[in-house]
PDB file of C-alpha atoms in Angstrom:
ATOM      1  CA  MET A   1      -2.341  25.040   9.278  1.00 54.00           C
ATOM      2  CA  PHE A   2      -3.496  25.197   5.654  1.00 51.00           C
ATOM      3  CA  ASN A   3      -1.688  25.353   2.342  1.00 64.00           C
ATOM      4  CA  GLU A   4      -3.724  25.826  -0.820  1.00 67.00           C
ATOM      5  CA  TYR A   5      -0.872  24.312  -2.841  1.00 77.00           C
ATOM      6  CA  PRO A   6       0.426  21.219  -1.028  1.00 89.00           C
ATOM      7  CA  LEU A   7       3.348  19.482  -2.676  1.00 95.00           C
ATOM      8  CA  ILE A   8       2.241  15.993  -1.573  1.00 98.00           C
ATOM      9  CA  SER A   9      -1.254  14.527  -1.564  1.00 98.00           C
ATOM     10  CA  ILE A  10      -1.658  11.510   0.704  1.00 98.00           C
ATOM     11  CA  GLY A  11      -4.595   9.278  -0.120  1.00 98.00           C
ATOM     12  CA  ILE A  12      -6.193   6.857   2.326  1.00 98.00           C
ATOM     13  CA  PRO A  13      -9.317   5.000   1.208  1.00 98.00           C
ATOM     14  CA  PHE A  14     -11.100   3.296   4.090  1.00 97.00           C
ATOM     15  CA  TYR A  15     -13.875   0.801   4.701  1.00 97.00           C
ATOM     16  CA  ASN A  16     -14.894  -0.202   8.245  1.00 96.00           C
ATOM     17  CA  ALA A  17     -11.444   0.680   9.584  1.00 96.00           C
ATOM     18  CA  GLU A  18     -12.435   2.172  12.929  1.00 96.00           C
ATOM     19  CA  LYS A  19      -9.957  -0.007  14.839  1.00 95.00           C
ATOM     20  CA  TYR A  20      -6.868   1.361  13.092  1.00 96.00           C
ATOM     21  CA  LEU A  21      -7.741   4.499  11.105  1.00 97.00           C
ATOM     22  CA  LYS A  22      -6.778   6.804  13.969  1.00 97.00           C
ATOM     23  CA  PHE A  23      -3.232   5.424  13.988  1.00 97.00           C
ATOM     24  CA  ALA A  24      -2.864   5.900  10.237  1.00 97.00           C
ATOM     25  CA  ILE A  25      -3.957   9.542  10.427  1.00 98.00           C
ATOM     26  CA  GLN A  26      -1.766  10.234  13.464  1.00 97.00           C
ATOM     27  CA  SER A  27       1.256   8.950  11.567  1.00 98.00           C
ATOM     28  CA  VAL A  28       0.584  11.429   8.751  1.00 98.00           C
ATOM     29  CA  ILE A  29       0.278  14.330  11.171  1.00 97.00           C
ATOM     30  CA  ALA A  30       3.574  13.228  12.793  1.00 96.00           C
ATOM     31  CA  GLN A  31       5.539  13.464   9.519  1.00 97.00           C
ATOM     32  CA  SER A  32       8.789  15.445   9.566  1.00 97.00           C
ATOM     33  CA  TYR A  33       7.724  16.912   6.196  1.00 97.00           C
ATOM     34  CA  GLN A  34       4.594  19.027   6.595  1.00 96.00           C
ATOM     35  CA  ASN A  35       3.585  20.476   3.212  1.00 96.00           C
ATOM     36  CA  TRP A  36       0.894  17.922   2.509  1.00 97.00           C
ATOM     37  CA  GLU A  37      -2.820  17.355   2.209  1.00 97.00           C
ATOM     38  CA  LEU A  38      -4.520  14.193   3.434  1.00 98.00           C
ATOM     39  CA  ILE A  39      -7.541  12.933   1.520  1.00 98.00           C
ATOM     40  CA  LEU A  40      -9.663  10.368   3.349  1.00 98.00           C
ATOM     41  CA  VAL A  41     -12.172   8.581   1.133  1.00 98.00           C
ATOM     42  CA  ASP A  42     -14.921   6.536   2.731  1.00 98.00           C
ATOM     43  CA  ASP A  43     -16.050   3.485   0.748  1.00 98.00           C
ATOM     44  CA  GLY A  44     -19.432   3.087   2.388  1.00 97.00           C
ATOM     45  CA  SER A  45     -18.356   2.198   5.918  1.00 97.00           C
ATOM     46  CA  SER A  46     -21.006   0.980   8.357  1.00 97.00           C
ATOM     47  CA  ASP A  47     -18.905   1.445  11.521  1.00 97.00           C
ATOM     48  CA  ASN A  48     -17.502   4.638  13.081  1.00 97.00           C
ATOM     49  CA  SER A  49     -14.694   5.126  10.541  1.00 98.00           C
ATOM     50  CA  LEU A  50     -16.326   8.130   8.890  1.00 98.00           C
ATOM     51  CA  GLU A  51     -16.858   9.875  12.233  1.00 98.00           C
ATOM     52  CA  ILE A  52     -13.200   9.350  13.149  1.00 98.00           C
ATOM     53  CA  ALA A  53     -12.075  10.815   9.815  1.00 98.00           C
ATOM     54  CA  GLN A  54     -14.382  13.816  10.183  1.00 98.00           C
ATOM     55  CA  GLU A  55     -13.127  14.527  13.702  1.00 98.00           C
ATOM     56  CA  PHE A  56      -9.550  14.786  12.446  1.00 98.00           C
ATOM     57  CA  ALA A  57     -10.650  16.975   9.516  1.00 98.00           C
ATOM     58  CA  LEU A  58     -12.261  19.441  11.928  1.00 97.00           C
ATOM     59  CA  LYS A  59      -8.955  19.808  13.773  1.00 97.00           C
ATOM     60  CA  ASP A  60      -6.601  20.085  10.793  1.00 97.00           C
ATOM     61  CA  ALA A  61      -7.443  22.029   7.628  1.00 96.00           C
ATOM     62  CA  ARG A  62      -4.981  19.927   5.621  1.00 97.00           C
ATOM     63  CA  ILE A  63      -7.310  16.937   6.014  1.00 98.00           C
ATOM     64  CA  ARG A  64     -10.436  16.519   3.937  1.00 97.00           C
ATOM     65  CA  VAL A  65     -12.994  13.739   3.845  1.00 98.00           C
ATOM     66  CA  ILE A  66     -14.890  12.484   0.807  1.00 98.00           C
ATOM     67  CA  CYS A  67     -18.001  10.362   1.261  1.00 97.00           C
ATOM     68  CA  ASP A  68     -20.765   9.373  -1.153  1.00 97.00           C
ATOM     69  CA  GLY A  69     -22.201   6.536   0.959  1.00 95.00           C
ATOM     70  CA  LYS A  70     -21.439   3.874  -1.655  1.00 97.00           C
ATOM     71  CA  ASN A  71     -19.210   0.800  -1.641  1.00 96.00           C
ATOM     72  CA  ARG A  72     -17.281   1.043  -4.920  1.00 96.00           C
ATOM     73  CA  LYS A  73     -14.176  -1.006  -3.954  1.00 96.00           C
ATOM     74  CA  LEU A  74     -10.530  -0.016  -3.724  1.00 96.00           C
ATOM     75  CA  PRO A  75      -9.522   0.601  -7.388  1.00 97.00           C
ATOM     76  CA  TYR A  76     -12.371   3.082  -7.881  1.00 98.00           C
ATOM     77  CA  ARG A  77     -11.400   4.948  -4.712  1.00 98.00           C
ATOM     78  CA  LEU A  78      -7.724   5.035  -5.679  1.00 98.00           C
ATOM     79  CA  ASN A  79      -8.614   6.660  -8.998  1.00 98.00           C
ATOM     80  CA  GLN A  80     -10.852   9.088  -7.158  1.00 98.00           C
ATOM     81  CA  LEU A  81      -7.942  10.063  -4.916  1.00 98.00           C
ATOM     82  CA  ILE A  82      -5.733  10.685  -7.949  1.00 98.00           C
ATOM     83  CA  ILE A  83      -8.332  12.954  -9.539  1.00 97.00           C
ATOM     84  CA  GLU A  84      -9.036  14.822  -6.284  1.00 97.00           C
ATOM     85  CA  SER A  85      -5.374  15.382  -5.374  1.00 97.00           C
ATOM     86  CA  LYS A  86      -3.842  18.862  -5.528  1.00 96.00           C
ATOM     87  CA  GLY A  87      -0.196  17.910  -4.998  1.00 97.00           C
ATOM     88  CA  ASP A  88       2.519  17.240  -7.564  1.00 97.00           C
ATOM     89  CA  PHE A  89       3.194  13.933  -5.807  1.00 98.00           C
ATOM     90  CA  ILE A  90       0.771  11.302  -4.516  1.00 98.00           C
ATOM     91  CA  ALA A  91       1.563   8.997  -1.600  1.00 98.00           C
ATOM     92  CA  ARG A  92      -0.354   5.734  -1.122  1.00 96.00           C
ATOM     93  CA  MET A  93      -1.340   4.341   2.228  1.00 95.00           C
ATOM     94  CA  ASP A  94      -3.869   1.862   3.619  1.00 96.00           C
ATOM     95  CA  ALA A  95      -6.165   2.685   6.505  1.00 97.00           C
ATOM     96  CA  ASP A  96      -4.658   0.059   8.816  1.00 95.00           C
ATOM     97  CA  ASP A  97      -0.989   0.953   8.223  1.00 96.00           C
ATOM     98  CA  ILE A  98       1.300   3.491   9.883  1.00 98.00           C
ATOM     99  CA  MET A  99       3.915   5.737   8.297  1.00 97.00           C
ATOM    100  CA  HIS A 100       7.484   6.099   9.517  1.00 98.00           C
ATOM    101  CA  PRO A 101       7.912   9.792  10.533  1.00 97.00           C
ATOM    102  CA  ASP A 102      10.435  10.391   7.726  1.00 98.00           C
ATOM    103  CA  ARG A 103       8.587   8.582   4.953  1.00 98.00           C
ATOM    104  CA  LEU A 104       7.379  11.641   3.050  1.00 98.00           C
ATOM    105  CA  LYS A 105      10.665  13.509   3.405  1.00 98.00           C
ATOM    106  CA  THR A 106      12.771  10.548   2.291  1.00 98.00           C
ATOM    107  CA  GLN A 107      10.696   9.659  -0.755  1.00 98.00           C
ATOM    108  CA  LEU A 108      10.121  13.258  -1.837  1.00 98.00           C
ATOM    109  CA  ASN A 109      13.844  14.080  -1.662  1.00 97.00           C
ATOM    110  CA  PHE A 110      14.627  11.093  -3.856  1.00 98.00           C
ATOM    111  CA  LEU A 111      12.059  12.033  -6.489  1.00 97.00           C
ATOM    112  CA  LEU A 112      13.174  15.667  -6.538  1.00 97.00           C
ATOM    113  CA  LYS A 113      16.803  14.646  -7.066  1.00 97.00           C
ATOM    114  CA  ASN A 114      16.091  11.938  -9.664  1.00 97.00           C
ATOM    115  CA  ASP A 115      14.003  13.179 -12.570  1.00 95.00           C
ATOM    116  CA  TYR A 116      14.277   9.846 -14.375  1.00 94.00           C
ATOM    117  CA  VAL A 117      12.163   8.140 -11.689  1.00 97.00           C
ATOM    118  CA  ASP A 118       8.364   8.460 -11.679  1.00 98.00           C
ATOM    119  CA  LEU A 119       7.577   6.455  -8.576  1.00 97.00           C
ATOM    120  CA  VAL A 120       9.383   5.214  -5.530  1.00 98.00           C
ATOM    121  CA  SER A 121       8.648   2.329  -3.172  1.00 98.00           C
ATOM    122  CA  ALA A 122      10.280   1.251   0.085  1.00 98.00           C
ATOM    123  CA  GLY A 123      10.624  -1.518   2.639  1.00 97.00           C
ATOM    124  CA  LEU A 124       8.247  -2.221   5.498  1.00 97.00           C
ATOM    125  CA  VAL A 125       8.100  -3.319   9.107  1.00 97.00           C
ATOM    126  CA  SER A 126       5.449  -5.973   9.628  1.00 94.00           C
ATOM    127  CA  ILE A 127       3.135  -5.459  12.616  1.00 94.00           C
ATOM    128  CA  ASP A 128       0.241  -7.420  14.079  1.00 90.00           C
ATOM    129  CA  ASP A 129      -3.272  -6.417  15.104  1.00 89.00           C
ATOM    130  CA  ARG A 130      -1.927  -5.175  18.473  1.00 91.00           C
ATOM    131  CA  ASN A 131       0.733  -2.905  16.942  1.00 93.00           C
ATOM    132  CA  LYS A 132       3.551  -5.272  17.796  1.00 94.00           C
ATOM    133  CA  VAL A 133       6.603  -5.355  15.527  1.00 95.00           C
ATOM    134  CA  CYS A 134       6.998  -8.820  13.953  1.00 91.00           C
ATOM    135  CA  GLY A 135       9.660  -8.574  11.239  1.00 93.00           C
ATOM    136  CA  PHE A 136      10.586  -6.678   8.104  1.00 95.00           C
ATOM    137  CA  ARG A 137      10.646  -6.908   4.333  1.00 94.00           C
ATOM    138  CA  GLY A 138      12.658  -4.953   1.797  1.00 93.00           C
ATOM    139  CA  VAL A 139      15.535  -4.793  -0.664  1.00 93.00           C
ATOM    140  CA  ASN A 140      19.138  -4.763   0.540  1.00 92.00           C
ATOM    141  CA  SER A 141      20.153  -1.705  -1.477  1.00 94.00           C
ATOM    142  CA  LEU A 142      18.686   0.892  -3.801  1.00 95.00           C
ATOM    143  CA  THR A 143      17.050  -0.905  -6.720  1.00 94.00           C
ATOM    144  CA  THR A 144      16.239   0.826  -9.999  1.00 93.00           C
ATOM    145  CA  GLN A 145      16.284  -2.128 -12.389  1.00 87.00           C
ATOM    146  CA  LEU A 146      13.877  -5.066 -12.270  1.00 83.00           C
ATOM    147  CA  SER A 147      15.720  -8.364 -12.059  1.00 73.00           C
ATOM    148  CA  SER A 148      13.223 -10.175 -14.304  1.00 75.00           C
ATOM    149  CA  ARG A 149      10.162  -9.477 -16.446  1.00 81.00           C
ATOM    150  CA  PHE A 150       6.832  -8.962 -14.720  1.00 83.00           C
ATOM    151  CA  LYS A 151       8.282  -9.499 -11.235  1.00 86.00           C
ATOM    152  CA  PHE A 152       7.870  -6.430  -9.096  1.00 92.00           C
ATOM    153  CA  PRO A 153       9.295  -6.162  -5.545  1.00 90.00           C
ATOM    154  CA  ILE A 154       6.940  -3.251  -4.935  1.00 94.00           C
ATOM    155  CA  VAL A 155       4.939  -2.819  -1.728  1.00 93.00           C
ATOM    156  CA  HIS A 156       1.842  -0.987  -2.931  1.00 96.00           C
ATOM    157  CA  PRO A 157       1.034   1.129   0.166  1.00 96.00           C
ATOM    158  CA  THR A 158       4.630   2.422   0.313  1.00 98.00           C
ATOM    159  CA  VAL A 159       4.462   3.980  -3.153  1.00 98.00           C
ATOM    160  CA  MET A 160       4.867   7.695  -3.824  1.00 98.00           C
ATOM    161  CA  ALA A 161       4.544   8.773  -7.457  1.00 98.00           C
ATOM    162  CA  ARG A 162       4.436  11.884  -9.567  1.00 98.00           C
ATOM    163  CA  LYS A 163       0.803  12.839 -10.147  1.00 98.00           C
ATOM    164  CA  GLU A 164       1.385  13.078 -13.901  1.00 98.00           C
ATOM    165  CA  TRP A 165       2.413   9.391 -13.884  1.00 98.00           C
ATOM    166  CA  TYR A 166      -0.688   8.364 -11.982  1.00 98.00           C
ATOM    167  CA  VAL A 167      -2.969  10.392 -14.262  1.00 98.00           C
ATOM    168  CA  ARG A 168      -1.752   8.432 -17.288  1.00 97.00           C
ATOM    169  CA  ASN A 169      -1.740   5.158 -15.338  1.00 97.00           C
ATOM    170  CA  LEU A 170      -5.076   4.937 -13.563  1.00 98.00           C
ATOM    171  CA  TYR A 171      -6.104   1.696 -11.851  1.00 98.00           C
ATOM    172  CA  SER A 172      -8.191  -0.884 -13.672  1.00 97.00           C
ATOM    173  CA  LEU A 173     -11.548  -1.620 -12.050  1.00 97.00           C
ATOM    174  CA  ASN A 174     -11.488  -5.223 -13.258  1.00 96.00           C
ATOM    175  CA  TYR A 175      -9.134  -6.694 -10.637  1.00 95.00           C
ATOM    176  CA  PRO A 176     -10.184  -5.377  -7.198  1.00 93.00           C
ATOM    177  CA  ARG A 177      -7.955  -7.847  -5.312  1.00 91.00           C
ATOM    178  CA  ALA A 178      -4.814  -7.309  -7.424  1.00 95.00           C
ATOM    179  CA  GLU A 179      -5.187  -3.798  -8.808  1.00 97.00           C
ATOM    180  CA  ASP A 180      -1.570  -2.966  -8.029  1.00 97.00           C
ATOM    181  CA  PHE A 181      -0.132  -6.007  -9.848  1.00 96.00           C
ATOM    182  CA  GLU A 182      -2.218  -5.170 -12.930  1.00 97.00           C
ATOM    183  CA  LEU A 183      -0.984  -1.583 -12.824  1.00 97.00           C
ATOM    184  CA  TRP A 184       2.675  -2.610 -12.628  1.00 97.00           C
ATOM    185  CA  CYS A 185       2.174  -5.087 -15.509  1.00 96.00           C
ATOM    186  CA  ARG A 186       0.469  -2.505 -17.710  1.00 96.00           C
ATOM    187  CA  ALA A 187       2.995   0.242 -16.992  1.00 96.00           C
ATOM    188  CA  TYR A 188       5.885  -2.169 -17.524  1.00 95.00           C
ATOM    189  CA  LYS A 189       4.475  -3.373 -20.847  1.00 94.00           C
ATOM    190  CA  ASN A 190       4.100   0.269 -21.932  1.00 95.00           C
ATOM    191  CA  ASN A 191       7.695   1.032 -20.858  1.00 95.00           C
ATOM    192  CA  ASP A 192       6.326   3.432 -18.247  1.00 96.00           C
ATOM    193  CA  LEU A 193       7.476   1.893 -14.972  1.00 96.00           C
ATOM    194  CA  LYS A 194      10.467   4.027 -14.064  1.00 96.00           C
ATOM    195  CA  ILE A 195      10.701   3.086 -10.404  1.00 96.00           C
ATOM    196  CA  ALA A 196      13.205   3.114  -7.573  1.00 97.00           C
ATOM    197  CA  ILE A 197      12.865   0.857  -4.547  1.00 97.00           C
ATOM    198  CA  LEU A 198      14.531   2.206  -1.430  1.00 98.00           C
ATOM    199  CA  PRO A 199      15.987  -0.081   1.244  1.00 96.00           C
ATOM    200  CA  ASP A 200      14.585   2.214   3.967  1.00 97.00           C
ATOM    201  CA  LEU A 201      11.811   0.722   6.102  1.00 98.00           C
ATOM    202  CA  LEU A 202       9.236   3.491   5.752  1.00 98.00           C
ATOM    203  CA  LEU A 203       5.929   1.823   6.556  1.00 98.00           C
ATOM    204  CA  PHE A 204       4.495  -0.224   9.406  1.00 98.00           C
ATOM    205  CA  TYR A 205       2.441  -2.777   7.477  1.00 95.00           C
ATOM    206  CA  ARG A 206      -0.334  -4.609   9.301  1.00 92.00           C
ATOM    207  CA  GLU A 207      -0.560  -8.255   8.236  1.00 82.00           C
ATOM    208  CA  PHE A 208      -0.358 -10.589  11.243  1.00 61.00           C
ATOM    209  CA  GLY A 209      -3.877 -11.239  12.493  1.00 55.00           C
ATOM    210  CA  ASN A 210      -5.203  -9.545   9.356  1.00 61.00           C
ATOM    211  CA  ILE A 211      -4.841 -12.377   6.825  1.00 66.00           C
ATOM    212  CA  THR A 212      -7.702 -14.623   5.742  1.00 75.00           C
ATOM    213  CA  ILE A 213      -7.724 -17.536   3.310  1.00 76.00           C
ATOM    214  CA  ASN A 214     -10.610 -15.984   1.406  1.00 79.00           C
ATOM    215  CA  LYS A 215      -8.704 -12.733   0.802  1.00 79.00           C
ATOM    216  CA  ILE A 216      -5.672 -14.619  -0.467  1.00 82.00           C
ATOM    217  CA  LEU A 217      -7.794 -16.813  -2.748  1.00 84.00           C
ATOM    218  CA  LEU A 218      -9.420 -13.743  -4.296  1.00 85.00           C
ATOM    219  CA  SER A 219      -5.990 -12.186  -4.839  1.00 89.00           C
ATOM    220  CA  TYR A 220      -4.720 -15.402  -6.453  1.00 85.00           C
ATOM    221  CA  SER A 221      -7.766 -15.475  -8.722  1.00 93.00           C
ATOM    222  CA  ASP A 222      -7.225 -11.915  -9.956  1.00 93.00           C
ATOM    223  CA  GLY A 223      -3.501 -12.567 -10.331  1.00 93.00           C
ATOM    224  CA  TYR A 224      -4.248 -15.606 -12.496  1.00 92.00           C
ATOM    225  CA  LYS A 225      -6.474 -13.535 -14.789  1.00 95.00           C
ATOM    226  CA  ILE A 226      -3.835 -10.799 -15.059  1.00 95.00           C
ATOM    227  CA  ARG A 227      -1.089 -13.270 -15.969  1.00 93.00           C
ATOM    228  CA  ASN A 228      -3.244 -14.640 -18.762  1.00 94.00           C
ATOM    229  CA  HIS A 229      -4.217 -11.165 -19.957  1.00 93.00           C
ATOM    230  CA  TYR A 230      -0.598  -9.996 -20.237  1.00 92.00           C
ATOM    231  CA  GLU A 231       0.572 -13.380 -21.478  1.00 92.00           C
ATOM    232  CA  ILE A 232       2.944 -13.917 -18.579  1.00 93.00           C
ATOM    233  CA  ASN A 233       3.936 -17.541 -19.210  1.00 89.00           C
ATOM    234  CA  SER A 234       1.591 -19.900 -21.078  1.00 94.00           C
ATOM    235  CA  ARG A 235      -2.038 -20.343 -20.082  1.00 93.00           C
ATOM    236  CA  PHE A 236      -1.309 -23.967 -19.229  1.00 93.00           C
ATOM    237  CA  HIS A 237       1.588 -22.942 -16.960  1.00 92.00           C
ATOM    238  CA  ASN A 238      -0.567 -20.310 -15.271  1.00 91.00           C
ATOM    239  CA  PHE A 239      -3.409 -22.779 -14.739  1.00 92.00           C
ATOM    240  CA  ILE A 240      -1.159 -25.398 -13.133  1.00 94.00           C
ATOM    241  CA  GLN A 241       0.490 -22.785 -10.904  1.00 91.00           C
ATOM    242  CA  TYR A 242      -2.867 -21.325  -9.862  1.00 88.00           C
ATOM    243  CA  THR A 243      -4.345 -24.770  -9.135  1.00 93.00           C
ATOM    244  CA  LEU A 244      -1.363 -25.779  -6.994  1.00 91.00           C
ATOM    245  CA  LYS A 245      -1.501 -22.518  -5.056  1.00 87.00           C
ATOM    246  CA  LYS A 246      -5.220 -22.932  -4.382  1.00 87.00           C
ATOM    247  CA  THR A 247      -4.726 -26.499  -3.197  1.00 90.00           C
ATOM    248  CA  LEU A 248      -1.884 -25.582  -0.874  1.00 84.00           C
ATOM    249  CA  LEU A 249      -3.825 -22.608   0.445  1.00 80.00           C
ATOM    250  CA  HIS A 250      -6.839 -24.752   1.308  1.00 79.00           C
ATOM    251  CA  ILE A 251      -4.523 -27.095   3.225  1.00 83.00           C
ATOM    252  CA  VAL A 252      -2.997 -24.142   5.082  1.00 74.00           C
ATOM    253  CA  GLY A 253      -6.486 -22.903   5.948  1.00 73.00           C
ATOM    254  CA  PHE A 254      -7.607 -26.347   7.110  1.00 72.00           C
ATOM    255  CA  LEU A 255      -4.588 -26.532   9.437  1.00 74.00           C
ATOM    256  CA  GLY A 256      -5.174 -22.997  10.707  1.00 74.00           C
ATOM    257  CA  LEU A 257      -1.750 -21.778   9.576  1.00 66.00           C
ATOM    258  CA  GLU A 258      -2.741 -18.529   7.867  1.00 67.00           C
ATOM    259  CA  GLN A 259      -0.337 -16.433   9.912  1.00 64.00           C
ATOM    260  CA  TYR A 260       2.491 -18.732   8.883  1.00 62.00           C
ATOM    261  CA  LEU A 261       2.225 -17.242   5.406  1.00 65.00           C
ATOM    262  CA  ALA A 262       2.954 -13.786   6.807  1.00 62.00           C
ATOM    263  CA  ARG A 263       5.914 -15.006   8.861  1.00 67.00           C
ATOM    264  CA  LYS A 264       7.382 -16.794   5.846  1.00 69.00           C
ATOM    265  CA  ARG A 265       7.509 -13.572   3.824  1.00 78.00           C
ATOM    266  CA  ASN A 266       9.383 -11.591   6.453  1.00 87.00           C
ATOM    267  CA  GLN A 267      12.917 -11.425   7.764  1.00 90.00           C
ATOM    268  CA  SER A 268      13.628 -11.385  11.495  1.00 92.00           C
ATOM    269  CA  LEU A 269      14.845  -8.343  13.373  1.00 93.00           C
ATOM    270  CA  SER A 270      17.503  -8.493  16.057  1.00 94.00           C
ATOM    271  CA  ASP A 271      16.167  -7.936  19.573  1.00 95.00           C
ATOM    272  CA  GLN A 272      17.906  -4.561  19.684  1.00 96.00           C
ATOM    273  CA  ASP A 273      16.473  -3.380  16.359  1.00 96.00           C
ATOM    274  CA  ALA A 274      13.011  -4.709  17.186  1.00 96.00           C
ATOM    275  CA  ASP A 275      13.024  -2.833  20.493  1.00 97.00           C
ATOM    276  CA  LYS A 276      14.176   0.389  18.837  1.00 97.00           C
ATOM    277  CA  ILE A 277      11.549   0.176  16.118  1.00 97.00           C
ATOM    278  CA  GLN A 278       8.826  -0.749  18.604  1.00 97.00           C
ATOM    279  CA  LYS A 279       9.596   2.346  20.675  1.00 96.00           C
ATOM    280  CA  LEU A 280       9.353   4.517  17.556  1.00 97.00           C
ATOM    281  CA  LEU A 281       6.007   2.946  16.636  1.00 97.00           C
ATOM    282  CA  ASN A 282       4.700   3.457  20.168  1.00 96.00           C
ATOM    283  CA  SER A 283       5.655   7.127  20.028  1.00 95.00           C
ATOM    284  CA  ILE A 284       3.752   7.613  16.751  1.00 95.00           C
ATOM    285  CA  ILE A 285       0.492   6.095  17.993  1.00 91.00           C
ATOM    286  CA  GLY A 286       0.764   7.653  21.444  1.00 87.00           C
ATOM    287  CA  LYS A 287       1.214   4.413  23.327  1.00 63.00           C
ATOM    288  CA  SER A 288       3.085   4.552  26.622  1.00 44.00           C
ATOM    289  CA  GLU A 289       6.252   2.462  26.988  1.00 45.00           C
TER     290      GLU A 289
END
């Protein structure tokens, strides 16, 4: 199947993601909406990720792989995906996450019916490194207005946006661990963040077993710089907040409680809902019951 003019371009940058990349690609192929292209961009992987991507591309003409052999980091690759995309809409996704089968259809329908919105986000189901459902995160109802300045309940890999919005809002290369937060701040300051956040849980987001203290510290560091750059609170306030967060994080790391941070962010699912969602996830990745 091949369409020279796909309506949606899905971009997945990857780096040493051989353990999970297959599941991510399978979830795109399993979408109920099929007029898409999938762009897989390798960021200099040293494992078998590139081979896995190329195998899928050989089987499905809607999938293409880009590789230059270099490690340029996520923001660079995200901009590359925007430039390379052919669709009118661009859907974000990470290489270790899994799409709900109706993600593209649900988000596309909303954008087509609501011209005033440029990008749409959604809720997520948290999963661990063994594809086990652990909880969920999301808004209770459709949200189109931010409750406070520079606070964004946006889950980056769930975002679908109009390409024209992304072209005028490329990612900064200066904050590789918080490129999404910087983008939301910049777009918001420029009055160009016309977003809707859906209550639908449209992404299986891998975080349990995938969190490290070092990653969080780097994200905090970039976030601190961004807050100062956009003058979010005073520099003194930002410094005290950043210092306290670092101290607490080092304590959490010393006690070996990294995964507690993931659990704290999520809401619990009822046994019935968890079982239903787990069965759906298993069907997407081809795992037997």
